[in-house]
mmCIF file with all atom_site columns, C-alpha atoms in Angstrom:
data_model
loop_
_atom_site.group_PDB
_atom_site.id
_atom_site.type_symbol
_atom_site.label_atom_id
_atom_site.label_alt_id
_atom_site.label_comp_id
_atom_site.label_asym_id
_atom_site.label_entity_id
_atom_site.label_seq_id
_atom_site.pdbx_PDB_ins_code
_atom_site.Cartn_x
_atom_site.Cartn_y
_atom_site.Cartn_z
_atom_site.occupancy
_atom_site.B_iso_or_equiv
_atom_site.pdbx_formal_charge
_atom_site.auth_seq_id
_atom_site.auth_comp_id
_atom_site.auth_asym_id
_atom_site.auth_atom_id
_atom_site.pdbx_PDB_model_num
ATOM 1   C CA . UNK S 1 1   ? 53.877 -66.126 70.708 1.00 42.00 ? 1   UNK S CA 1
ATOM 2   C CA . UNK S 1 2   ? 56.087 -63.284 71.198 1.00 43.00 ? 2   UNK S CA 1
ATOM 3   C CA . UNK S 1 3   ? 56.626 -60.787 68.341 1.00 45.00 ? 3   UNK S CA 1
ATOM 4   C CA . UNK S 1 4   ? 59.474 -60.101 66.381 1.00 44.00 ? 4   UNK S CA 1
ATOM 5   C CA . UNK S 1 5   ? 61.104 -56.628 65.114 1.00 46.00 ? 5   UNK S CA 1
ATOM 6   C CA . UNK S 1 6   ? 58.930 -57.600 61.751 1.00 53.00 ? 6   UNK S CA 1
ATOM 7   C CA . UNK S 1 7   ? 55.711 -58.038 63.687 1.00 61.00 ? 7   UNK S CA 1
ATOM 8   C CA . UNK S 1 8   ? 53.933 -56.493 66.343 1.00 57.00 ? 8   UNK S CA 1
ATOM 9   C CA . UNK S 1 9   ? 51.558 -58.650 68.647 1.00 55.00 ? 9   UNK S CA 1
ATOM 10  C CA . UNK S 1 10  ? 47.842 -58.872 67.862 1.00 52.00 ? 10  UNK S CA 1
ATOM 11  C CA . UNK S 1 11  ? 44.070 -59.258 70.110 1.00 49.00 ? 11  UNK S CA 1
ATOM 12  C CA . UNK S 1 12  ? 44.159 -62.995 69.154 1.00 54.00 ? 12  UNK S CA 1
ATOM 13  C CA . UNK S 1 13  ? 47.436 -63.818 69.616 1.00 55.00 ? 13  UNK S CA 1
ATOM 14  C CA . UNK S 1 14  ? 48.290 -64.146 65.810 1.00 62.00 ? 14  UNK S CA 1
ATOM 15  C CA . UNK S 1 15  ? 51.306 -61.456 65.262 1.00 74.00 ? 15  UNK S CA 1
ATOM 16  C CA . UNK S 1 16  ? 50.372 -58.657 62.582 1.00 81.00 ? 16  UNK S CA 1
ATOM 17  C CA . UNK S 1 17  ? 53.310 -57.686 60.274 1.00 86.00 ? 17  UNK S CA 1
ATOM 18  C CA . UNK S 1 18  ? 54.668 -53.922 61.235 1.00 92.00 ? 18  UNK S CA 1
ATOM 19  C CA . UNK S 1 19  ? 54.073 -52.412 58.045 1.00 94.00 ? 19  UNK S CA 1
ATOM 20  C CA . UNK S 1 20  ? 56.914 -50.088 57.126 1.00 93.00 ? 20  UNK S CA 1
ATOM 21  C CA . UNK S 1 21  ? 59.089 -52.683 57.653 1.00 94.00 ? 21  UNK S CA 1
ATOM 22  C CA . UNK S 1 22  ? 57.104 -55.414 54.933 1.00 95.00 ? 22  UNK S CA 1
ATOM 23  C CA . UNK S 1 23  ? 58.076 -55.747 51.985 1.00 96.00 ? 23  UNK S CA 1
ATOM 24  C CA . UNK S 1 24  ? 54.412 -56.169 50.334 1.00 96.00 ? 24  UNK S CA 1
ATOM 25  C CA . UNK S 1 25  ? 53.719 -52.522 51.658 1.00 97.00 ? 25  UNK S CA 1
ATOM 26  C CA . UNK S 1 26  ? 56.280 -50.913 49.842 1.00 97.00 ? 26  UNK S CA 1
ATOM 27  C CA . UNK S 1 27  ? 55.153 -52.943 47.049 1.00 96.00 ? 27  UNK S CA 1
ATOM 28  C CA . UNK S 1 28  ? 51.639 -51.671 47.152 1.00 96.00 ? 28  UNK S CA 1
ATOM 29  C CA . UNK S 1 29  ? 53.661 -48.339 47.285 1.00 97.00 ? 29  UNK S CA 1
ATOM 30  C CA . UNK S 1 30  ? 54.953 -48.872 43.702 1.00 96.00 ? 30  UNK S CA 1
ATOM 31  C CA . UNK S 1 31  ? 52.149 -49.633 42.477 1.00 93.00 ? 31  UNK S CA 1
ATOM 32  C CA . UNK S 1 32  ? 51.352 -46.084 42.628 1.00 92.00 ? 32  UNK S CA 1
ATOM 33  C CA . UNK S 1 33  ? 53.599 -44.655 40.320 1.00 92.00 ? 33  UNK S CA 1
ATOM 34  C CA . UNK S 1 34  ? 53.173 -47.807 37.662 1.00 88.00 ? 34  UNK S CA 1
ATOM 35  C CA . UNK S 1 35  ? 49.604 -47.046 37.807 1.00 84.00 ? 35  UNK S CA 1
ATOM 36  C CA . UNK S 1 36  ? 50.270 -42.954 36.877 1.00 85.00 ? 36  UNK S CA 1
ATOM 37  C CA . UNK S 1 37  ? 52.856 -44.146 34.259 1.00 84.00 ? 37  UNK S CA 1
ATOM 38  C CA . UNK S 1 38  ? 49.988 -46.289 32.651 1.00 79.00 ? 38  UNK S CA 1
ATOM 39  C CA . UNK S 1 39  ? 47.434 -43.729 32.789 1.00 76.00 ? 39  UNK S CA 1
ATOM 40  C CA . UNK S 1 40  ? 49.798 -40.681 31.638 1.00 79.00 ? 40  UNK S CA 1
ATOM 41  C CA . UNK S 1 41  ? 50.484 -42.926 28.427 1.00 79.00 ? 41  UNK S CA 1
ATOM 42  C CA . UNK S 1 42  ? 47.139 -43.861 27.330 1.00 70.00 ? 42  UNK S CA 1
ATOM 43  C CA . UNK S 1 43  ? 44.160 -41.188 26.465 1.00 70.00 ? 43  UNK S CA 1
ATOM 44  C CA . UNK S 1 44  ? 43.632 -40.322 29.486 1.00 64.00 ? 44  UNK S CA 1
ATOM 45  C CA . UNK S 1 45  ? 43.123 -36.938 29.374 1.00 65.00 ? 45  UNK S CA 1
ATOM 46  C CA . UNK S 1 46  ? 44.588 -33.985 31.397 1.00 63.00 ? 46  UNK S CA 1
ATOM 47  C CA . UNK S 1 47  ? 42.541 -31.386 33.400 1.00 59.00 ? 47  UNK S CA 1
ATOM 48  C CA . UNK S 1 48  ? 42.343 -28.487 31.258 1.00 58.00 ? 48  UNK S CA 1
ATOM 49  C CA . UNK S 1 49  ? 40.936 -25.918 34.161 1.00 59.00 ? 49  UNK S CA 1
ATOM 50  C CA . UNK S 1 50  ? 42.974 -24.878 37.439 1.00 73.00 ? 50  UNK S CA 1
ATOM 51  C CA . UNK S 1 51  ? 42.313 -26.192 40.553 1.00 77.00 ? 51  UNK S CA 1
ATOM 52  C CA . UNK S 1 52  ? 43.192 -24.158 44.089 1.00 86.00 ? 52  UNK S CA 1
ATOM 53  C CA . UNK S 1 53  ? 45.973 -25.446 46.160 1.00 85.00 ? 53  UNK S CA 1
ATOM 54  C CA . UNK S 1 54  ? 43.712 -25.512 48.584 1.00 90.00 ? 54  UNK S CA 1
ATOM 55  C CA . UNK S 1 55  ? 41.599 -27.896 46.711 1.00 86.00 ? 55  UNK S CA 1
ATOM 56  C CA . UNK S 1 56  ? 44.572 -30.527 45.786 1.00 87.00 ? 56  UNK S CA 1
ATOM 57  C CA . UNK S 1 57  ? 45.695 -30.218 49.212 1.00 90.00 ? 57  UNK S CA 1
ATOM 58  C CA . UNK S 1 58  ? 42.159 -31.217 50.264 1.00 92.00 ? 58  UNK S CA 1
ATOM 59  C CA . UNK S 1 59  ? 42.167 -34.242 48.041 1.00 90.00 ? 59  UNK S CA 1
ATOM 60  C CA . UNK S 1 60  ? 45.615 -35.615 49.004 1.00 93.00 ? 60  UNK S CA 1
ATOM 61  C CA . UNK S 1 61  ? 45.384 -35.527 52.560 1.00 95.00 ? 61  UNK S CA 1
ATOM 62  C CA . UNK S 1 62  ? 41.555 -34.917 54.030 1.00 96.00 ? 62  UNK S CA 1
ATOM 63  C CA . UNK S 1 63  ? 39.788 -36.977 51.707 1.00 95.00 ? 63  UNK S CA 1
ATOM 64  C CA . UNK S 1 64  ? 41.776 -40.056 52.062 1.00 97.00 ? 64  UNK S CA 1
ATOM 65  C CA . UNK S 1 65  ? 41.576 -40.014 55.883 1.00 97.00 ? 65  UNK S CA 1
ATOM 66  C CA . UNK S 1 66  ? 37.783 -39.204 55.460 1.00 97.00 ? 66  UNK S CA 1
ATOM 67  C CA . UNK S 1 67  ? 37.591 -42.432 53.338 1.00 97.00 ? 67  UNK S CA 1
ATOM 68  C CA . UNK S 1 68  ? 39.481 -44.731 54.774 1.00 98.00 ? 68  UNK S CA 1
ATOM 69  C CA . UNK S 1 69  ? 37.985 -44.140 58.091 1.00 98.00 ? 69  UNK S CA 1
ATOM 70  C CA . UNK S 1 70  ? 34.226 -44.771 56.699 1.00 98.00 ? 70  UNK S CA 1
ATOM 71  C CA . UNK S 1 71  ? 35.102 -47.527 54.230 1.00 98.00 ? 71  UNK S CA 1
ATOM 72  C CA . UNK S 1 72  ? 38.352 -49.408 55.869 1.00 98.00 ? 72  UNK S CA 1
ATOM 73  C CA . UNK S 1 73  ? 37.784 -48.186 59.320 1.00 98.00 ? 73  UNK S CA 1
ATOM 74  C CA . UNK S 1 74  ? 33.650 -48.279 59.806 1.00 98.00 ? 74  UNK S CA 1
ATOM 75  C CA . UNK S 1 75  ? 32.486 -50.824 56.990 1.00 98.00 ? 75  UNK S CA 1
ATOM 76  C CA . UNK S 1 76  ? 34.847 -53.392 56.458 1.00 98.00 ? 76  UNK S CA 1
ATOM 77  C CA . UNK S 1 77  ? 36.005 -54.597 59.903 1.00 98.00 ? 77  UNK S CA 1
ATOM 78  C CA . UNK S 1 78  ? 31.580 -54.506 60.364 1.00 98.00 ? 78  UNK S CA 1
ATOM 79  C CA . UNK S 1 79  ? 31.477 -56.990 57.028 1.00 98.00 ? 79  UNK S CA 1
ATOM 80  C CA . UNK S 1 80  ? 34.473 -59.187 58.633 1.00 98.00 ? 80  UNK S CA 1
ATOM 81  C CA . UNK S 1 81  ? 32.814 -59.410 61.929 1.00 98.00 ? 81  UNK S CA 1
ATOM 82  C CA . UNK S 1 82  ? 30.342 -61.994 60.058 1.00 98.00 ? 82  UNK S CA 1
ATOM 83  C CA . UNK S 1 83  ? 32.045 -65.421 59.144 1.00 97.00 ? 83  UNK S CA 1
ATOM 84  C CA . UNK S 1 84  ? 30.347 -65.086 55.486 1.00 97.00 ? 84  UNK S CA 1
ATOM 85  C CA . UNK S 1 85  ? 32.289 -62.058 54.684 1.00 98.00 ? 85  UNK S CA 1
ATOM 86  C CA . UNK S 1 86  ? 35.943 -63.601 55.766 1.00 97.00 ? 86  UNK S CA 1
ATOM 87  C CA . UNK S 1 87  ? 35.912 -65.902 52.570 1.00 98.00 ? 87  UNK S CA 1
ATOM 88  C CA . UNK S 1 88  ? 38.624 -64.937 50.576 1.00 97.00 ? 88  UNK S CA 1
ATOM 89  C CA . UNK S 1 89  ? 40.249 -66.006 46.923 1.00 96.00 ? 89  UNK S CA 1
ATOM 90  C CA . UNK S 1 90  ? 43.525 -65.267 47.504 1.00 96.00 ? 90  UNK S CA 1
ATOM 91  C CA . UNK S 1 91  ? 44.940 -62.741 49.939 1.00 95.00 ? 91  UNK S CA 1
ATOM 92  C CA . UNK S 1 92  ? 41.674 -60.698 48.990 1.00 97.00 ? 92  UNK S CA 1
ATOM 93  C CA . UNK S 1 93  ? 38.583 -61.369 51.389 1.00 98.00 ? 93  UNK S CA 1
ATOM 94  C CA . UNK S 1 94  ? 34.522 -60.702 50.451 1.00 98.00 ? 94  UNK S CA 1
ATOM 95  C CA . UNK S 1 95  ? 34.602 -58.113 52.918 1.00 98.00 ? 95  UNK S CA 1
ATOM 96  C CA . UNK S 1 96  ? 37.469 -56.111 50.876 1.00 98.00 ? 96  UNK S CA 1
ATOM 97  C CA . UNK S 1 97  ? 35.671 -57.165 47.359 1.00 98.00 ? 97  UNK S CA 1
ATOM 98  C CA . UNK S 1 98  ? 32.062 -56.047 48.725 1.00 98.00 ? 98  UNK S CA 1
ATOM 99  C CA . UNK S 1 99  ? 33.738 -52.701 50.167 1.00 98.00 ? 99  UNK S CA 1
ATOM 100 C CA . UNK S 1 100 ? 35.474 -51.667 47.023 1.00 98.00 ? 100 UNK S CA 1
ATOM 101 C CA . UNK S 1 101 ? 32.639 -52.305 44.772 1.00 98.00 ? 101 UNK S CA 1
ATOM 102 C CA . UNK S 1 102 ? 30.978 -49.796 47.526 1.00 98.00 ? 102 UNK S CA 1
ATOM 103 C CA . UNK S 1 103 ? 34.195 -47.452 47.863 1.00 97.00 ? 103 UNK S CA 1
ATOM 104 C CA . UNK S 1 104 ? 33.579 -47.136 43.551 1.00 96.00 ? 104 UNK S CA 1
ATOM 105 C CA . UNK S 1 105 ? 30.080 -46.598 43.634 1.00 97.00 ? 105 UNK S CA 1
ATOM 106 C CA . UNK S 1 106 ? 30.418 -43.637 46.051 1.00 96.00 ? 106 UNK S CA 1
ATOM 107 C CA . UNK S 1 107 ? 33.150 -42.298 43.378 1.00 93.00 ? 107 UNK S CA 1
ATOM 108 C CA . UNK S 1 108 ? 30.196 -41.823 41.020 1.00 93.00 ? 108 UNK S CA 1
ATOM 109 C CA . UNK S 1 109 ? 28.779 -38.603 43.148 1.00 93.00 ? 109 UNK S CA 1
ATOM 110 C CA . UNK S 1 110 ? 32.034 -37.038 41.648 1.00 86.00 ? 110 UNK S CA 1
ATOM 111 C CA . UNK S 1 111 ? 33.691 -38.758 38.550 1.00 83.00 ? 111 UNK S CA 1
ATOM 112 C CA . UNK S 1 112 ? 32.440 -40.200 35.504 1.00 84.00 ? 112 UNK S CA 1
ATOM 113 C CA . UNK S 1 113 ? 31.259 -43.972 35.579 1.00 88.00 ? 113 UNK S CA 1
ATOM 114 C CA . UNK S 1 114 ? 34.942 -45.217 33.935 1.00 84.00 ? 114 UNK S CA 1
ATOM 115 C CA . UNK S 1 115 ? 37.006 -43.360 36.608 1.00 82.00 ? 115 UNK S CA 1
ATOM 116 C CA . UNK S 1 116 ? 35.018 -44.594 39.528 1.00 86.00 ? 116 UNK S CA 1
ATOM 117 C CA . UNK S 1 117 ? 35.128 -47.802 38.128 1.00 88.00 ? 117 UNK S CA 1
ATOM 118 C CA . UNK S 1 118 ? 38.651 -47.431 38.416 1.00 87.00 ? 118 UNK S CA 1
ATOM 119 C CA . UNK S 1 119 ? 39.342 -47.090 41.568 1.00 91.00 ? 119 UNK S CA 1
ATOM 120 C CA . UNK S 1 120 ? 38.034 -50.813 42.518 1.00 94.00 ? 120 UNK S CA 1
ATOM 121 C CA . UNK S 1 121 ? 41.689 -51.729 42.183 1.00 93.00 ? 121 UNK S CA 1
ATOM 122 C CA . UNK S 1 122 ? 43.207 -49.385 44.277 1.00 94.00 ? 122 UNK S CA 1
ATOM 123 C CA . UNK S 1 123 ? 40.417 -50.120 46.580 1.00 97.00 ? 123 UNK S CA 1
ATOM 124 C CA . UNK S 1 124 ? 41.488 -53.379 47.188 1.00 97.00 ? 124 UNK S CA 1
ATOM 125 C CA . UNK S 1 125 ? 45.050 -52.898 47.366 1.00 97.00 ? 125 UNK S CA 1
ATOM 126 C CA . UNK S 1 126 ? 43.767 -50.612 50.221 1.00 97.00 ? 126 UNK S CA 1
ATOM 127 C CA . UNK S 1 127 ? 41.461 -53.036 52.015 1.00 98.00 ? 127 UNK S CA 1
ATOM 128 C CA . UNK S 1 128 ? 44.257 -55.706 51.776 1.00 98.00 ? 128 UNK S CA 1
ATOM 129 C CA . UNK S 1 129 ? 46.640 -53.241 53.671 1.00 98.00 ? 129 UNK S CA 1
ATOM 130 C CA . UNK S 1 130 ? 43.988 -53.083 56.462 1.00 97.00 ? 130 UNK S CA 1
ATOM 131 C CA . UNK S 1 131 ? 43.510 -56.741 56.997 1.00 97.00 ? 131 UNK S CA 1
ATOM 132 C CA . UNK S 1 132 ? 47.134 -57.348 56.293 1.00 96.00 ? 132 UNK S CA 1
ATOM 133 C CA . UNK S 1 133 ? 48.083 -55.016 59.119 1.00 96.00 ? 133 UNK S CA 1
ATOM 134 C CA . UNK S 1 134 ? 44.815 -54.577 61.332 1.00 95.00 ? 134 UNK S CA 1
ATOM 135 C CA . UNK S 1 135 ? 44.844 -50.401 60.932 1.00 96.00 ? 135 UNK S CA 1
ATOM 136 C CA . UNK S 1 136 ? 43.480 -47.825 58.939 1.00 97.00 ? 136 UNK S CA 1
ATOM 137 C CA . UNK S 1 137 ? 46.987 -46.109 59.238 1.00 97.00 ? 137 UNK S CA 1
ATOM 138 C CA . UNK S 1 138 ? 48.950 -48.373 56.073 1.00 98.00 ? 138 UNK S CA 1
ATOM 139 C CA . UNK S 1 139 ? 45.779 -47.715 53.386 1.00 98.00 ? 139 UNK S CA 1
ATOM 140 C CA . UNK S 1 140 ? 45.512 -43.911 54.400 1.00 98.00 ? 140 UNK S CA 1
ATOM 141 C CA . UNK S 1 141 ? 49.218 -43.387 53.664 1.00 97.00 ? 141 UNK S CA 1
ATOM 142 C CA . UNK S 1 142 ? 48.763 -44.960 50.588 1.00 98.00 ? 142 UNK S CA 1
ATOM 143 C CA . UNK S 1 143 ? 45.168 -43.524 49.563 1.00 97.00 ? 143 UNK S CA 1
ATOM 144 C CA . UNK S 1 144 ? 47.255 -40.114 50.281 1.00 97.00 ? 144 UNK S CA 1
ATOM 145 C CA . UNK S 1 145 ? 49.944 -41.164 48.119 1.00 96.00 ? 145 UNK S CA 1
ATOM 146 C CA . UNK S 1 146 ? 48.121 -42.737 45.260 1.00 95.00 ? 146 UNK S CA 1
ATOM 147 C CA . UNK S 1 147 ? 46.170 -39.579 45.472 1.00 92.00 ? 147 UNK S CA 1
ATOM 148 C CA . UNK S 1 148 ? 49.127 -36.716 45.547 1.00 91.00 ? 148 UNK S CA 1
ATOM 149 C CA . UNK S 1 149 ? 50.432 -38.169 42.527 1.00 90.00 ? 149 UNK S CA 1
ATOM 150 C CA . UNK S 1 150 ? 47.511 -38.461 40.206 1.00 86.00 ? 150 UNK S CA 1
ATOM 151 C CA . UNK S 1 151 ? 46.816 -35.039 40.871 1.00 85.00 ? 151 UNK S CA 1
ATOM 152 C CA . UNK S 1 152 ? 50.262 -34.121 39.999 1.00 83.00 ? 152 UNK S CA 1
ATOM 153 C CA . UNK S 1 153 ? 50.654 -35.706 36.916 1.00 81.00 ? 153 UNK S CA 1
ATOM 154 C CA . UNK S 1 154 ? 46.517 -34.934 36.151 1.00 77.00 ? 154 UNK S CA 1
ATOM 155 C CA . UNK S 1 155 ? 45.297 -31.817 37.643 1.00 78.00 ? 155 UNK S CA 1
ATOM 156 C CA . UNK S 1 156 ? 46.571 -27.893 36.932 1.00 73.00 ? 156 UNK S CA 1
ATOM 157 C CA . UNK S 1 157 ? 47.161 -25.991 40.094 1.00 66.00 ? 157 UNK S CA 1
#
């Protein structure tokens, strides 16, 4: 099968959709800024202490790759190497739910329980964007993003 401007060609001779060119991405892309919208008008609360640059800067951009690489780049392409783990409901697979739920937990060494239970959902939007396009690239760009702006709209610098 040879690929098209939309798709670039894959290991197993499926084609993988180019992702800045897919619509879904740039989807998953808004979903940032409805998710900040939500959370800036309910009780969330604001940070009431400033945070270095440095520190936001180290959030938006290091973390994210840090993650992504452990969680969509080391643990679940391990989980989707098993059959078991490829089940999916929807576009979403085991592998993505089981990796969230452990992408959360390890939230918890740093946020209350209720925030790190939030982040299951942007979790899987993540782990979606890796099976979707077969790289840790798409969900680092938009951990990065989903994280620049909640720190905008939720952190002092």
């Amino acid at each position: 099968m040879t690929a098209t401007k939309q798709e670039k060609s894959h290991p197993q001779g499926t084609s993988v959709p180019v992702f800045y060119r897919d619509i879904p991405f740039w989807l998953a892309v808004a979903c940032g800024p409805v998710s900040w919208l939500l959370l800036w008008f309910s009780d969330t609360p604001r940070a009431a202490i400033h945070v270095p640059v440095t520190a936001l800067l180290i959030a938006s951009l290091i973390y994210p790759v840090l993650e992504e690489f452990v969680f969509r780049g080391g643990l679940q392409p391990a989980l989707l190497a098993r059959p078991v783990f490829r089940k999916r409901v929807g576009p979403v697979s085991l592998a993505n739910v089981l990796t969230s739920i452990a992408f959360a937990a390890a939230h918890l060494l740093r946020q209350p329980p209720l925030w790190a239970a939030l982040v299951l959902l942007p979790s899987l939007v993540f782990g979606w964007s890796r099976e979707r396009y077969d790289s840790i690239v798409p969900p680092t760009l938009l951990h990065m993003f989903y994280n620049a702006g909640f720190i905008w709209l939720f952190v002092e610098a």
